[in-house]
Each structure stands twice: as structure tokens, then as C-alpha cells.
Amino acid sequence: MSRRDLVLILDYGSQYTQLIARRVRECHVYCEIHPGTLPVEAIEKLAPRAIILSGGPESVYEEIAPKSDKRLFDLGLPVLGICYGEQLMAHQLGGKVEPSTHREYGPAKLTVREPLGILAPFAAGDSLSVWMSHGDRLTEPPPGFRAIAESPNAPLAAIAHPERRLFGIQFHPEVAHTPRGIELLRAFLFEVSGLSPSWTPVSFVDDAIADVQRRVGAKERAILGLSGGVDSSVAAVLCHRALGDRLVCIFVDNGLLRAGERETVEHAMRESFHLNLIVVDARERFLSALAGVVDPEQKRKIIGRVFIEVFEEHASRVEGAEYLVQGTLYPDVIESVSVKGPSAVIKSHHNVGGLPERMKLRLIEPLRELFKDEVRQVGDALGMPHDVLWRQPFPGPGLAVRCLGDLSAERLDVLRQADAIVDEEIRKAGLYESVWQSFAVLLPVRSVGVMGDDRTYEETCVIRAVTSSDGMTADWARLPHELLGIMSARIINEVRGVNRVAYDISSKPPATIEWE
Ligand code: XMP
């Protein structure tokens, strides 16, 4: 994934903007998302080879609607306007956009009239399934533009000014509901814009290693907080390639890990990748700080604070440490008008925020240009095992946010055993990678049961499994009843302390994925 050619995606607030970027990257072309109002001087500095204008929720003729810098159409660059982007381009170049008599949202049939430019892969008269989502429509194309495709509700569903390489489409080529949309994007990138597919995992690895080596001096060291998750693991292996033992990884066992987790991480990272790894056993310290605390926010705050204390103590012992490596990904750094999901403000997330300033460490974020799927490809190019790269996300505060009530070592152990059963069974059923997360939760709620001839009075385990594409929204997974039955029977039979199992059928929103 070498950054040779850049496609600039100007964002007007569509929920699909990141999806456009991922599709472009899937075509092995590097792209970046920037705010739609970016002035032409800044655009020129970025030196893109092509521009895509995203969709957006506003109406172009409204005062508050985000506008592009009109001069961008005079740069001589190919431009593709999608939905709001099409209307904006048309509006700014002298066409006419008006409110539709009815909002069009859903599937539509697009008929190709002139198969040129972005429609070159198709033939005149072809009918394509496309996804529409708009309240306004284009009623008159700007001077020099003509319709190259139409749909029953949108006679100007695709417009073109072929000589200037300006194209606009009313539908969304980036979504799965437009099955042949990727062909249209490829035509825009390769035929219209003359780009080449040079952004590949292997070239990214080479560039990233060289970049880290350039930044970190021969006598300097970098430290990294290893969580065992995909991002920090890939960042660790990548930086280890660049720095060898001058990368020091710190893994903190906070007593809130899942069954076998510490051993798995130690094995994978120390044995297989020879990482310079410090494993800190801080179980006692965390659990005593958490003793008697039941309030979810309190728990999170304590865990965040103790983590930073422990991490700092060990990091400050690393001589010559000048850098902190973090596995930040592209979705975290995009500066855009898109609305971020609510989860960040609803629960205080725990990370090493503030640490670099306090310890005077400079940040290295080798993955900050990548989407999650690209991180996995990079990990694959680095020879990392599939199991590590396809781990489900696991929250920083660990089992604490899944063990409601008091966090005693005993209750955490009960939860750990139940969770291991859920994990084992979901993997056996081949569903581990198709659900976003699947785990057990322990409730401090006792109910009466009967086991053999004895009456039991024990706590409740909840199984939680959700499907999601980014954790911002989620649906409860429709796990087979058979599988739920096996999990329930095993948990009740094998885990002492649980006599009842429930399945969580709430979606996010309004519920969250984690229970605390
Ligand atoms: P919620 O519970 O807010 O979770 O729906 C959304 C996603 O974020 C994960 N999560 C966390 N991840 N530190 C993390 O690194 C945290 O404090 C944290 N809290 C929640 C959660 O597992 C889910 O994937």
C-alpha cells in the first residue's frame, strides 16, 4: 500500500462516506476523506489525482448546506459527484436542483443511455439495480452536461461532461444494494482518471517500516501497550520489524482478562514473533482498587487510572524510550462532518490518553492511514496468524464491564468459565467471525433452581451475541436455538455459581453492546 496517487474524497456528511473510501481502497487506490468545504489551496497542496464528492443529508439550496470550493471544478481533475455530491456540482455549475415531490429511498432500476466514462463497463440499454436515497432531484443539468443514464424517478440519474471529466450520479455505487457499483468506481479510477492499483499491503509494510526507521534514532527506543487485540498486535509486529528489540511491548494483566488470554498473547507474541515483551502481573492491584465498587462509571475510571499508573511505572524504566506506538486507525483520525456514534460519550473509554504528553513521548501511529480490513491484510502480509487477526473486539476494561456488581476474584472466575464456554461453542458452530462479538455476562441476581435433589440459589448468566459492522449500531444475533441450548446446558452443568442462563435480545441503540 504505497501512497503514490491520492484520490480526495470530500465529505458532506453522508453515512456512506467511509464506505466510499473503503471501496476505493479495495480497488488498491489510496484515498483520504477531508471536509467538503476544503478550500482549493488546501486541495492543491494535497495534490490529488481525482476527487469524489460524497452524499449528504442537506439540500444544496439551503443556507446551511456545506458547499465545495467552486474553483475545484477548474483544476482539470476528474470529479465524481455522488447523490448530494452530484446535486452540489450541478448547483454550483449552473444546473437546477429542486425538492422532489416524494423522497426516493430504496432500490431503483437504472437504464444506461450512453456507456461512456464511468458507465463504460456497461452497454447502452443495460438495466442496473441501484440504491437511491435522496429528497431533492436534479431537474436541469448544468451547461455542457448531458444525461447518460436515467431511472423512472430521476431522468438525470447520471450526468456527464466527458471533455472535462466531470460525472454525477444520483444513486450510491458504494453500497451492496448497487451490485455493479464497484465496476463504475473502477471505471472512474482507472479509465477516467488513469490511476493504477498500486496501494497494496506489501508496499504499505515496506513504506511503514522505512518510515519508523527514519523517525527512531539508532539509540532510541519505542514502547507499546499490547492489549492482544488486532490493532496493537499488528502495530507491534510491524514496529518490531523496523526496530527489533528497541521496541519494548508492555502487556498488563489486570485480572480482568478472559480465560487463557495472557498465555495466548505471550505465546503468540514472544514465541512466534520474538517480541521484546514485558508482562506485568497487576491483578492484585486492580482488584483491590476495585473492591466494593459497583458503579459502572466508577469502575471504568478506576481501571483507566490504575492502568496508566502501572503502564507508566514500567514504561519509565525503559531506558532511552522516546516514542510511544499506538494502533490508531483511520476512522479515528478522519476530520469530517460525519456524525460519530454516541458510544464515545455514553461510556468513558479507557486508553493511554494523556500519557505521551506526561512522559514526553512522541507518538508513532503506523496504522493511522488504514481501515480495519486493511490492518488485517497488513497483518497477513506480516505472516501473523488468522486467529490473532480475526479476534473479536474486547473492551479495555475487560470482564469488569461484563461482571455486574461486585468484582471479586471468585465472581470474575465464574464469569471467565461461562465466557470460555460461549467462546468455545460459538467457534465450534463456525460463527465466531460472522458475529461482531459473543460473550457471557454475569448478573448479581440470584434465583431458585433445582439440581438433582437439591435446591440451588445462584446467580444468572446472560449470553450476549451481536452482529455489527463497526460497533456503533448492532443487532442481536439470531443464534440457532440448538446452539443456545448447548451453551446454556454446559454453563449450568459446568460452572458452579450459575443456575440460570438468559439470552440478550436487545439491539443497539437503545441498548449498548456491553452491559456497563
Ligand atoms: P458499547 O457497549 O458502547 O460498545 O455498545 C461498543 C464497542 O466498544 C467496545 N468498548 C470498549 N472498547 N475500551 C475499549 O477499547 C472501552 O472502554 C470500551 N467500552 C466498550 C465494546 O466491546 C464494543 O465493541
XYZ file of C-alpha atoms and ligand atoms in Angstrom, residues 300 342-344 346-351 392-398 401-402 436-437 439 464 466 468 470-474 508 511-516, ligand 1:
61
model
C -14.139 2.386 34.318
C -22.854 8.125 20.597
C -20.848 5.390 22.289
C -17.778 7.543 22.959
C -22.027 7.438 26.801
C -19.229 5.439 28.387
C -15.812 6.783 29.240
C -13.368 4.740 27.183
C -10.118 3.710 28.627
C -6.844 4.166 26.775
C -13.461 -10.147 18.152
C -13.087 -6.739 19.808
C -12.593 -6.848 23.567
C -13.054 -3.724 25.693
C -10.129 -2.193 27.565
C -11.847 -2.573 30.983
C -12.263 -6.259 30.144
C -17.941 -4.274 32.268
C -19.489 -7.741 31.956
C -19.242 -8.990 15.859
C -18.921 -10.061 19.481
C -19.582 -13.341 25.257
C -24.715 -11.676 24.521
C -24.422 -9.200 18.271
C -22.490 -5.181 13.601
C -18.468 -1.055 13.354
C -19.838 -1.381 16.889
C -21.740 1.910 16.573
C -25.013 0.155 15.935
C -25.676 -3.533 16.472
C -28.029 -1.033 19.914
C -29.155 -0.879 24.433
C -25.351 -0.930 24.240
C -23.244 -3.940 23.367
C -21.525 -4.178 26.740
C -23.716 -4.228 29.827
C -21.810 -1.497 31.629
P -20.898 -0.280 23.659
O -21.030 -1.080 24.912
O -20.642 1.177 23.921
O -19.582 -0.811 22.934
O -22.032 -0.507 22.709
C -19.212 -0.514 21.608
C -17.918 -1.234 21.283
O -16.843 -0.675 22.044
C -16.259 -1.658 22.882
N -15.957 -0.987 24.152
C -14.725 -0.586 24.522
N -13.557 -0.713 23.906
N -12.498 0.398 25.710
C -12.422 -0.238 24.524
O -11.327 -0.381 23.992
C -13.647 0.569 26.382
O -13.671 1.146 27.458
C -14.830 0.040 25.752
N -16.130 0.017 26.104
C -16.812 -0.606 25.105
C -17.297 -2.759 23.007
O -16.711 -4.013 23.300
C -17.948 -2.713 21.647
O -17.186 -3.396 20.684
